[in-house]
Each structure stands twice: as structure tokens, then as C-alpha cells.
XYZ file of C-alpha atoms in Angstrom:
495
model
C 40.957 -53.025 -60.859
C 38.051 -51.457 -62.835
C 38.138 -47.781 -63.907
C 35.398 -46.935 -61.557
C 37.667 -48.124 -58.630
C 40.342 -45.510 -59.477
C 40.755 -43.196 -56.323
C 43.240 -40.261 -56.614
C 43.847 -37.231 -54.489
C 45.312 -33.978 -54.208
C 46.692 -33.266 -50.892
C 47.821 -29.478 -50.363
C 49.331 -28.101 -47.299
C 47.602 -24.803 -46.018
C 50.718 -22.927 -45.733
C 49.955 -20.384 -48.389
C 48.110 -19.890 -51.618
C 47.383 -22.436 -54.185
C 50.372 -22.289 -56.381
C 50.237 -22.771 -60.193
C 52.161 -26.036 -59.729
C 49.759 -27.413 -57.050
C 46.817 -26.380 -59.209
C 48.251 -28.285 -62.231
C 48.496 -31.284 -60.075
C 44.917 -30.764 -58.805
C 43.796 -30.606 -62.428
C 45.484 -33.838 -63.598
C 44.222 -35.741 -60.614
C 40.651 -34.314 -61.133
C 40.749 -35.022 -65.004
C 42.001 -38.473 -64.400
C 39.287 -39.301 -62.104
C 36.744 -38.138 -64.171
C 38.017 -39.720 -67.317
C 38.185 -43.097 -65.419
C 34.684 -42.615 -63.773
C 36.643 -42.738 -60.553
C 36.782 -40.720 -57.350
C 38.585 -37.504 -56.771
C 39.552 -36.882 -53.153
C 40.682 -33.504 -51.651
C 42.770 -33.833 -48.535
C 44.466 -31.120 -46.372
C 47.750 -31.972 -44.895
C 47.825 -29.600 -41.965
C 50.334 -31.105 -39.730
C 52.722 -28.306 -39.867
C 51.391 -26.381 -36.887
C 53.836 -23.219 -37.564
C 52.386 -22.614 -40.977
C 49.211 -24.361 -41.489
C 46.220 -22.178 -40.953
C 42.372 -22.227 -41.352
C 42.558 -19.201 -43.287
C 45.154 -20.867 -45.884
C 42.672 -23.878 -46.081
C 39.686 -21.716 -47.131
C 41.928 -19.961 -49.429
C 42.671 -23.296 -51.221
C 39.018 -24.265 -51.244
C 38.182 -20.974 -52.768
C 40.896 -21.462 -55.552
C 39.769 -24.996 -56.108
C 35.911 -23.885 -56.473
C 37.014 -20.893 -58.662
C 38.914 -23.372 -61.020
C 35.708 -25.598 -61.151
C 37.598 -28.591 -59.711
C 34.838 -30.257 -57.939
C 35.884 -33.009 -55.298
C 33.946 -36.183 -54.576
C 35.262 -36.602 -51.087
C 37.059 -34.241 -48.731
C 36.232 -30.859 -46.646
C 32.599 -29.936 -47.084
C 31.993 -32.865 -49.169
C 32.575 -35.608 -46.688
C 33.019 -39.175 -47.548
C 33.412 -42.747 -45.930
C 37.106 -42.384 -45.639
C 37.206 -39.181 -43.579
C 37.980 -37.024 -41.903
C 40.010 -35.206 -44.624
C 42.348 -33.033 -42.631
C 45.532 -34.703 -41.155
C 45.247 -33.019 -37.585
C 41.951 -35.129 -37.265
C 43.588 -38.332 -38.226
C 46.162 -38.304 -35.564
C 44.504 -41.552 -34.091
C 45.116 -43.412 -37.384
C 48.858 -42.713 -37.328
C 49.236 -43.971 -33.702
C 47.279 -47.119 -34.641
C 49.823 -47.784 -37.437
C 52.738 -47.069 -35.193
C 51.385 -49.591 -32.756
C 51.078 -52.145 -35.509
C 54.572 -51.661 -36.411
C 55.846 -51.767 -32.817
C 54.068 -55.089 -32.415
C 55.627 -56.627 -35.409
C 58.997 -55.331 -34.487
C 59.227 -53.165 -37.533
C 60.161 -49.846 -35.716
C 62.329 -48.883 -32.922
C 62.860 -45.996 -30.478
C 65.858 -43.764 -31.285
C 67.265 -41.694 -28.387
C 69.826 -39.840 -30.410
C 69.368 -36.173 -29.824
C 69.406 -33.597 -32.776
C 72.647 -32.168 -31.341
C 74.304 -35.546 -31.461
C 73.202 -36.352 -35.015
C 74.385 -32.889 -35.966
C 77.791 -33.469 -34.551
C 78.247 -36.725 -36.350
C 77.298 -35.056 -39.589
C 79.994 -32.221 -38.872
C 82.585 -34.617 -37.993
C 81.983 -36.606 -41.289
C 82.165 -33.297 -43.357
C 85.237 -32.131 -41.451
C 87.076 -35.446 -42.351
C 86.072 -35.121 -45.805
C 83.723 -38.171 -45.727
C 80.270 -38.312 -47.232
C 77.492 -38.296 -44.536
C 75.349 -41.334 -45.112
C 72.646 -40.658 -42.697
C 71.593 -42.104 -39.613
C 74.060 -44.732 -38.340
C 71.588 -46.780 -36.626
C 72.978 -46.447 -33.159
C 69.925 -47.256 -31.431
C 68.650 -50.009 -33.676
C 69.929 -52.833 -31.582
C 69.247 -51.618 -28.043
C 67.771 -54.085 -25.940
C 64.072 -53.877 -25.966
C 63.724 -53.890 -22.252
C 66.300 -51.323 -21.794
C 64.632 -49.185 -24.291
C 61.240 -49.336 -22.567
C 62.956 -48.550 -19.293
C 64.301 -45.328 -21.022
C 61.080 -44.480 -22.505
C 59.118 -45.027 -19.028
C 61.713 -42.828 -17.543
C 60.627 -39.995 -19.783
C 63.623 -39.846 -22.093
C 62.929 -38.009 -25.362
C 62.756 -40.203 -28.523
C 61.674 -40.867 -31.943
C 60.313 -43.874 -33.680
C 62.352 -45.107 -36.663
C 61.316 -47.616 -39.446
C 63.598 -50.628 -39.282
C 64.689 -51.164 -42.841
C 65.364 -54.645 -43.636
C 69.109 -55.291 -43.751
C 68.584 -57.608 -46.866
C 66.170 -55.697 -48.784
C 67.109 -55.430 -52.377
C 66.754 -52.434 -54.697
C 63.450 -50.635 -54.335
C 61.726 -50.687 -57.738
C 58.539 -49.194 -58.983
C 56.943 -48.430 -62.606
C 56.219 -44.736 -62.710
C 53.485 -43.925 -65.076
C 55.347 -41.040 -66.418
C 59.189 -41.754 -66.010
C 58.854 -45.570 -66.530
C 60.941 -48.271 -64.504
C 62.593 -46.558 -61.423
C 65.125 -48.275 -59.044
C 66.640 -47.040 -55.883
C 69.232 -48.897 -53.697
C 67.781 -49.818 -50.277
C 71.277 -49.895 -48.710
C 71.534 -46.214 -48.897
C 68.227 -45.530 -47.218
C 68.725 -44.850 -43.482
C 66.088 -45.819 -40.906
C 63.833 -43.062 -41.442
C 61.763 -41.308 -38.582
C 58.036 -42.117 -38.655
C 57.139 -40.356 -35.450
C 58.818 -37.256 -34.012
C 59.583 -36.786 -30.354
C 56.402 -34.836 -29.823
C 54.166 -37.745 -31.098
C 53.640 -35.983 -34.513
C 53.994 -38.124 -37.586
C 56.440 -37.226 -40.284
C 55.246 -36.325 -43.765
C 56.154 -39.734 -45.399
C 54.607 -41.676 -42.528
C 51.276 -39.713 -42.436
C 50.769 -39.513 -46.378
C 51.285 -43.571 -46.501
C 48.850 -44.052 -43.794
C 46.207 -41.431 -45.296
C 46.556 -42.960 -48.872
C 46.286 -46.367 -47.704
C 43.445 -45.958 -45.404
C 41.716 -43.830 -48.310
C 42.334 -46.563 -50.633
C 44.206 -44.394 -53.209
C 45.054 -46.220 -56.253
C 47.071 -43.583 -58.163
C 49.373 -40.910 -56.646
C 49.806 -37.990 -59.333
C 52.233 -35.518 -57.880
C 55.211 -33.113 -58.888
C 58.406 -34.815 -59.369
C 59.882 -32.931 -56.414
C 58.411 -35.918 -54.458
C 60.249 -38.543 -56.560
C 63.011 -38.932 -53.858
C 60.273 -39.430 -51.255
C 58.691 -42.488 -53.259
C 61.230 -45.367 -52.293
C 61.045 -44.258 -48.585
C 57.163 -44.428 -48.799
C 57.244 -47.777 -50.554
C 59.327 -49.202 -47.470
C 56.548 -47.782 -45.311
C 53.818 -49.444 -47.427
C 55.656 -52.630 -47.177
C 56.212 -52.527 -43.431
C 52.428 -51.921 -43.012
C 51.447 -54.629 -45.506
C 49.616 -52.113 -47.815
C 49.345 -52.460 -51.533
C 51.621 -49.886 -53.261
C 49.699 -47.325 -55.460
C 50.712 -46.445 -59.018
C 52.981 -43.441 -58.961
C 52.989 -40.610 -61.539
C 55.351 -37.958 -61.077
C 55.105 -34.638 -63.015
C 57.762 -32.657 -64.436
C 58.614 -29.028 -63.352
C 57.137 -25.930 -64.624
C 59.656 -23.382 -65.615
C 59.604 -19.705 -66.325
C 60.546 -18.365 -69.637
C 64.238 -18.095 -68.561
C 64.280 -21.982 -68.112
C 64.535 -21.785 -64.294
C 61.812 -23.185 -62.045
C 58.597 -20.899 -61.826
C 58.776 -18.548 -59.048
C 57.654 -15.010 -57.906
C 60.512 -13.624 -59.970
C 58.422 -14.525 -63.011
C 55.431 -12.682 -61.786
C 52.203 -13.975 -60.409
C 52.507 -17.588 -59.198
C 49.194 -18.338 -57.342
C 45.767 -19.136 -58.686
C 44.115 -16.258 -57.000
C 46.546 -13.778 -58.594
C 45.651 -14.973 -62.030
C 41.776 -14.693 -61.235
C 42.596 -10.976 -60.089
C 44.225 -10.265 -63.172
C 41.178 -11.246 -65.299
C 41.824 -14.698 -66.333
C 38.874 -17.214 -66.858
C 38.791 -20.573 -64.953
C 38.318 -22.319 -68.077
C 41.311 -20.713 -69.543
C 43.514 -21.683 -66.445
C 42.304 -24.959 -66.553
C 42.952 -25.599 -70.309
C 46.400 -23.764 -70.231
C 47.569 -25.717 -66.989
C 46.402 -29.126 -68.313
C 48.762 -28.334 -71.504
C 51.787 -27.830 -69.246
C 52.964 -31.395 -69.455
C 50.173 -33.202 -71.260
C 48.464 -33.016 -74.697
C 45.379 -34.255 -76.486
C 47.002 -35.168 -79.764
C 50.106 -32.781 -79.951
C 48.219 -30.238 -82.018
C 44.980 -29.102 -80.415
C 45.297 -26.299 -78.098
C 41.901 -25.200 -77.022
C 40.428 -28.115 -74.996
C 37.117 -27.538 -73.141
C 36.964 -29.034 -69.775
C 34.375 -31.825 -70.899
C 36.860 -33.098 -73.628
C 39.630 -32.968 -70.907
C 37.591 -34.963 -68.751
C 36.752 -37.467 -71.373
C 40.274 -37.922 -73.055
C 42.860 -37.237 -70.302
C 45.183 -40.205 -69.685
C 48.553 -40.588 -67.933
C 50.079 -42.089 -70.949
C 50.200 -38.729 -72.677
C 51.983 -36.909 -69.677
C 55.459 -35.958 -70.912
C 58.812 -36.284 -68.972
C 59.893 -32.761 -70.425
C 59.820 -29.855 -68.204
C 56.972 -27.405 -69.141
C 57.547 -23.842 -69.912
C 54.890 -21.296 -68.550
C 54.330 -18.974 -71.507
C 52.187 -16.002 -70.452
C 52.042 -14.601 -74.126
C 50.203 -17.953 -74.849
C 48.007 -17.756 -71.848
C 46.948 -14.415 -72.822
C 46.070 -15.340 -76.301
C 44.159 -18.421 -74.921
C 42.083 -16.373 -72.545
C 41.306 -14.096 -75.411
C 39.957 -17.053 -77.357
C 37.712 -17.995 -74.536
C 36.485 -14.361 -74.172
C 35.632 -14.403 -77.994
C 33.563 -17.632 -77.694
C 31.889 -17.170 -74.497
C 28.773 -15.073 -75.476
C 27.352 -12.051 -74.212
C 25.462 -13.553 -71.228
C 28.356 -15.317 -69.854
C 30.667 -12.465 -70.494
C 28.441 -10.199 -68.446
C 28.641 -12.488 -65.502
C 32.369 -12.704 -65.700
C 32.696 -8.729 -66.457
C 30.422 -7.426 -63.811
C 33.058 -6.549 -61.265
C 35.266 -5.046 -63.871
C 32.493 -3.087 -65.387
C 31.958 -1.500 -61.907
C 35.553 -0.553 -61.893
C 34.944 1.002 -65.319
C 32.433 3.268 -63.848
C 29.120 1.420 -64.004
C 26.920 0.468 -60.916
C 25.485 -2.665 -59.812
C 22.142 -0.798 -60.019
C 22.718 0.138 -63.405
C 23.679 -3.418 -64.708
C 20.560 -5.059 -62.788
C 18.315 -2.371 -64.453
C 19.342 -2.859 -68.072
C 21.471 -6.049 -68.461
C 20.681 -5.915 -72.306
C 22.573 -2.773 -72.744
C 25.665 -4.078 -70.839
C 25.492 -7.360 -72.999
C 25.717 -5.199 -76.114
C 29.245 -4.023 -74.763
C 30.433 -7.426 -75.103
C 30.581 -7.019 -79.104
C 32.815 -3.886 -78.472
C 35.452 -5.716 -76.923
C 35.124 -9.448 -77.485
C 37.993 -9.597 -80.090
C 39.893 -6.888 -78.239
C 40.210 -8.290 -74.879
C 42.757 -10.565 -73.662
C 42.007 -10.060 -69.854
C 39.428 -8.741 -68.033
C 41.616 -6.383 -65.938
C 42.045 -4.479 -69.455
C 38.344 -3.873 -69.504
C 38.021 -0.848 -67.268
C 40.534 1.117 -69.338
C 38.875 0.036 -72.636
C 35.297 0.808 -71.645
C 35.634 3.723 -68.910
C 34.416 6.297 -71.641
C 31.176 4.786 -71.876
C 30.395 5.830 -68.122
C 31.702 9.397 -68.214
C 28.224 10.878 -68.612
C 28.526 14.482 -70.076
C 32.248 14.692 -69.336
C 35.169 13.853 -71.623
C 38.858 13.196 -70.630
C 40.703 14.310 -73.774
C 44.059 12.418 -74.681
C 46.643 15.159 -75.403
C 48.356 13.113 -78.069
C 45.126 12.323 -79.774
C 44.097 16.027 -79.645
C 47.395 17.018 -81.391
C 47.320 14.314 -83.798
C 43.975 14.394 -84.916
C 41.996 17.727 -83.798
C 44.974 20.047 -84.143
C 46.477 18.453 -87.133
C 47.119 21.139 -89.812
C 44.812 21.022 -92.568
C 42.631 18.254 -91.204
C 39.641 20.471 -90.878
C 38.752 18.701 -87.629
C 36.526 21.480 -86.248
C 34.589 21.686 -89.361
C 33.894 18.055 -89.253
C 33.055 17.956 -85.695
C 30.472 20.887 -85.767
C 28.698 19.346 -88.641
C 28.573 15.868 -86.959
C 27.313 17.593 -83.754
C 24.255 18.780 -85.737
C 23.527 15.259 -86.817
C 24.038 13.569 -83.481
C 21.971 16.201 -81.770
C 19.083 15.771 -84.333
C 16.344 13.558 -82.425
C 14.619 12.733 -85.646
C 17.561 10.355 -86.394
C 16.979 7.199 -84.422
C 19.395 6.532 -81.546
C 20.924 3.493 -83.211
C 24.388 2.756 -84.620
C 23.487 2.349 -88.308
C 21.339 5.365 -88.992
C 23.611 7.526 -87.003
C 26.663 6.006 -88.689
C 25.151 6.210 -92.205
C 24.119 9.884 -91.747
C 27.576 11.037 -90.581
C 29.197 9.121 -93.414
C 27.324 11.260 -95.759
C 29.268 14.239 -94.551
C 32.356 12.756 -96.211
C 30.735 13.637 -99.803
C 29.335 16.922 -98.400
C 32.465 18.219 -96.971
C 34.446 16.541 -99.665
C 36.559 14.850 -96.846
C 37.985 11.536 -96.552
C 36.199 9.356 -93.917
C 38.832 9.201 -91.265
C 39.110 12.918 -91.209
C 35.302 12.996 -90.345
C 35.233 9.848 -87.974
C 38.482 10.530 -86.036
C 37.603 13.864 -84.626
C 34.288 12.473 -83.448
C 35.944 9.491 -81.754
C 38.483 11.927 -79.874
C 35.648 14.244 -78.913
C 33.438 11.226 -77.472
C 35.888 8.627 -76.468
C 38.722 10.864 -75.512
C 41.292 9.279 -77.725
C 41.751 7.910 -81.177
C 41.954 4.203 -80.295
C 38.766 2.859 -78.795
C 36.178 0.050 -79.482
C 33.714 0.617 -82.594
C 32.633 4.096 -82.412
C 28.794 4.253 -83.084
C 28.339 0.839 -81.620
C 29.530 2.706 -78.587
C 27.516 5.891 -79.110
C 24.261 3.839 -79.198
C 25.044 2.633 -75.645
C 25.305 6.217 -74.348
C 22.885 9.051 -73.767
C 22.356 11.311 -76.675
C 22.628 14.527 -74.538
C 25.900 13.253 -72.889
C 27.376 12.644 -76.277
C 26.460 16.220 -77.498
C 27.807 17.667 -74.213
C 31.259 15.904 -74.931
C 31.370 17.376 -78.285
C 30.579 20.845 -77.128
C 33.144 20.524 -74.424
C 35.767 19.432 -76.852
C 35.035 22.311 -79.277
C 35.199 24.726 -76.436
C 38.420 23.440 -74.676
C 40.286 22.780 -78.146
C 39.031 25.470 -80.570
C 37.789 28.029 -78.003
C 34.318 28.128 -79.324
């Protein structure tokens, strides 16, 4: 096989949102295909009629697009091995079943669910281990079986596992040599009584028909693998290379779930994480470039990803590290890209779409205010809201007490002197001249810088903790800033 012949797939069930574990699986498949110059297939496994919905399919597609995981074949992209939703492939499962019937590799089973449940209960009551289906119908005379089928008797179709089959072995690309005894495998159901294929049967048919060469998936599917290999063998299809991925755990060492917080891709998007961050972070949950590098751009991931560097060890989802990483991506993305990503958050802060369109340069300057102070975009509205208050100011009570009303601080004196400078239209409305002129007050008033600048910060920004002061002032209207100082003087000092 040449690298370009590599074909991998991500096959989610549209029964809910794209979970973080599923997203990691998608990233590994996508990165492996890109690294090998192969093909990444997206297939929707929608054969669960009670839970699969078109709405959920669209949610998954949106999450994939947001992550930037472009697929070569699949929904919307098409491809020569479609269709790419299982409910449109029912004829291929029927054809496969007919092939197995003709070769005597399957048989109809007329045992009802109630009968099988009763056998299980009896075994448990007698203290015996239930070893699965006891092959009651395996040796029914074919003519009798056909008469019962023709009479409308309900039945499923089971795989006739060869009685002399030796251990089922395969080389897992992550876990290494694997072996399962065939004699504990019952004759698994391939087609249910309603004619629908079981998961194991459908997935083998799909992977074989789509020429999938590598199956990269979570290790919760490891127990399915020997069963699927039996189906591959029965159909005469080559077995793909399997690579099973370890679980993602929460900080408490238990499988990641809702109790740990957000679990879907959309939840992380809505909390203000960047898609590049999520791809980078999830890629490192079980894989590494060199054991040291943490920030891995997606072009490097797509060039260097390999199955050999996937670890068997369970990965721990560390949200503190995720926040740090997102902050790193924000710091290095640049003002133009930041504005694109920050647009909706700026609107939440108080800007309007029209404002942003009218003066994008002004809004790009806001990037410098928060680039090193922002870890998630959902923090942005609170950090920058003061820029959009107009002439109003919302004073933080704690900051007023600690800064403006602090005994001996001379805050009112500093604020009045600064107000005159800020109102002076002969001074350019730019950060440096404003800041330098106000700094001159320190010597004039014989005050330390913090006792001059902190009252101004509180009067304009509402609190004593905010992004750089005069870089912020430059982005506001002069009249609004003066009005805020006047309001503060009146509300705090009564004059």
C-alpha cells in the first residue's frame, strides 16, 4: 500500500452533539490522512431511528467545520463510494446478507427475546455464567427454516462462527498484538427481525465498501474488533489496520462526562475557545510530537502526525492547560484575526455591528489592550465593556473605597487636575501625549504615580483593575471621558 492509498473515516452517530472524545477521534483520522496524503471520509451512522435526527447531523457537521476538519468524501462533499449516511446504504447490507446466505455462512434464528432472556435468567439463578447464545437454531434443517420464514415467523440472521476457528488475532497500531479466543464468541446477530443491520455488520460492510484501510477509534470499540474480524472473514474482505485510542479522563481520574463541565465541541466554542486551540489541545490527549512541544500549529500536525506516537495511557483533560493554550493562541493571532474571532463578543460588550464595520481600525487597537490578558473570549465582554459606556460610568464600590476615598490619598485633587488636562483640546487625543502630560502632575502635585493614575482609572473605567489606561482612553470620545470624571467627582465627592 502506498501512502496515498490510505483511507480513514470518522463515523459519528447523530444522536447528540459532537463529544470531545469524538472530536479527538476525528482529529486523529483527519491528521493521519493529511500526513499520509490519503483520504479522510466522513460517514454518518444514522441507523438508530429513535435517536438519530437530521438536526443532530447538522450539529455534527457544524462542529466539524468549526474545528476546520475538512473531509474529502462524505455529506456535502460527495465521493465515489457514497452515499455516506447508513440509512441510504440499506441495499448494500441486504446484498452482503444475501452473499452470506448463498455461502451458508449465516442462519435464521427464531428464538424470541423472551426465550433468550429466560435462558440468561435461569443461568444466573443457577449460579452459572451466561455464555451467550447457545446456537439453538444453528442446525435447523434449511427447508424447515425456509418454511418458517415463509410462514411469517419472526427471525434474525446470525453469523455462523466456524466451530474450528482458532484465536482471533490482530496487530493493533496502538496496543500491539491482540488475541481473543473464538470459542467464547457467540453467533452474533447481523440483521435484526425488522431487517435492519446491527452496528457490527453495517460498519464492516461500510468500511469494506468504502475501501477503508485504517480504523482509528476509541478503545470502547476494542471488544467489537474480534466480532468485526469474523464478519470480514465471512465476507472475504481484507481486514483494515486497527488503532484504538485510550480514554479521556477528567481531573478526578474518571471518564470525562458532564460532571466535569462542558463535554461537547459547541460548548467550548461558546465559551470562547479558538478552533486551532481545540485541535492542538485534543491532539495532545494521547499523542505527542516529540514529548516536549506543546504549541503545534495544524500544518505541523498534518505533516508530522503518526500512529506510532499515540500512547496507550489514558489522557487527562486539564482545563487549566487548555485555558493557557488558548491564551497563547490569542497572543499570537494578530489584531486582524482577533477582530474576526472577537466580533460577537465585542457586540456583547456593547459595540454594534455598524460601529465595527465603520471603524475596524479602532477595534483592532483593542487587541493590544487584552492580547496578554485574555484566555477565553467569553472574558472579553467584562474586560472591555467600559469602552462602550459612552458618558456613563459604573463605579465599583470596592475600588471607590480603596482608591478614591482612601484617607490621605488626595484622590479628588489628582482627579480634578487630570480632568483639566484631559479636557484640554490642545493636547492630542493620543495615548502618549495624554499620558505624558498627566504624568507631569506627579511632580507638580508631589504625588506618587499610582496616587495620580489610579483615581483616573477608577473614574473612567469604573474599577482599579482594567487594561492599559491611556491606550483605552485613546479609543474613547474625549467628551465622554470628561463626563465620566465629572460624574465621579459629583457622586463620590459631591462636587
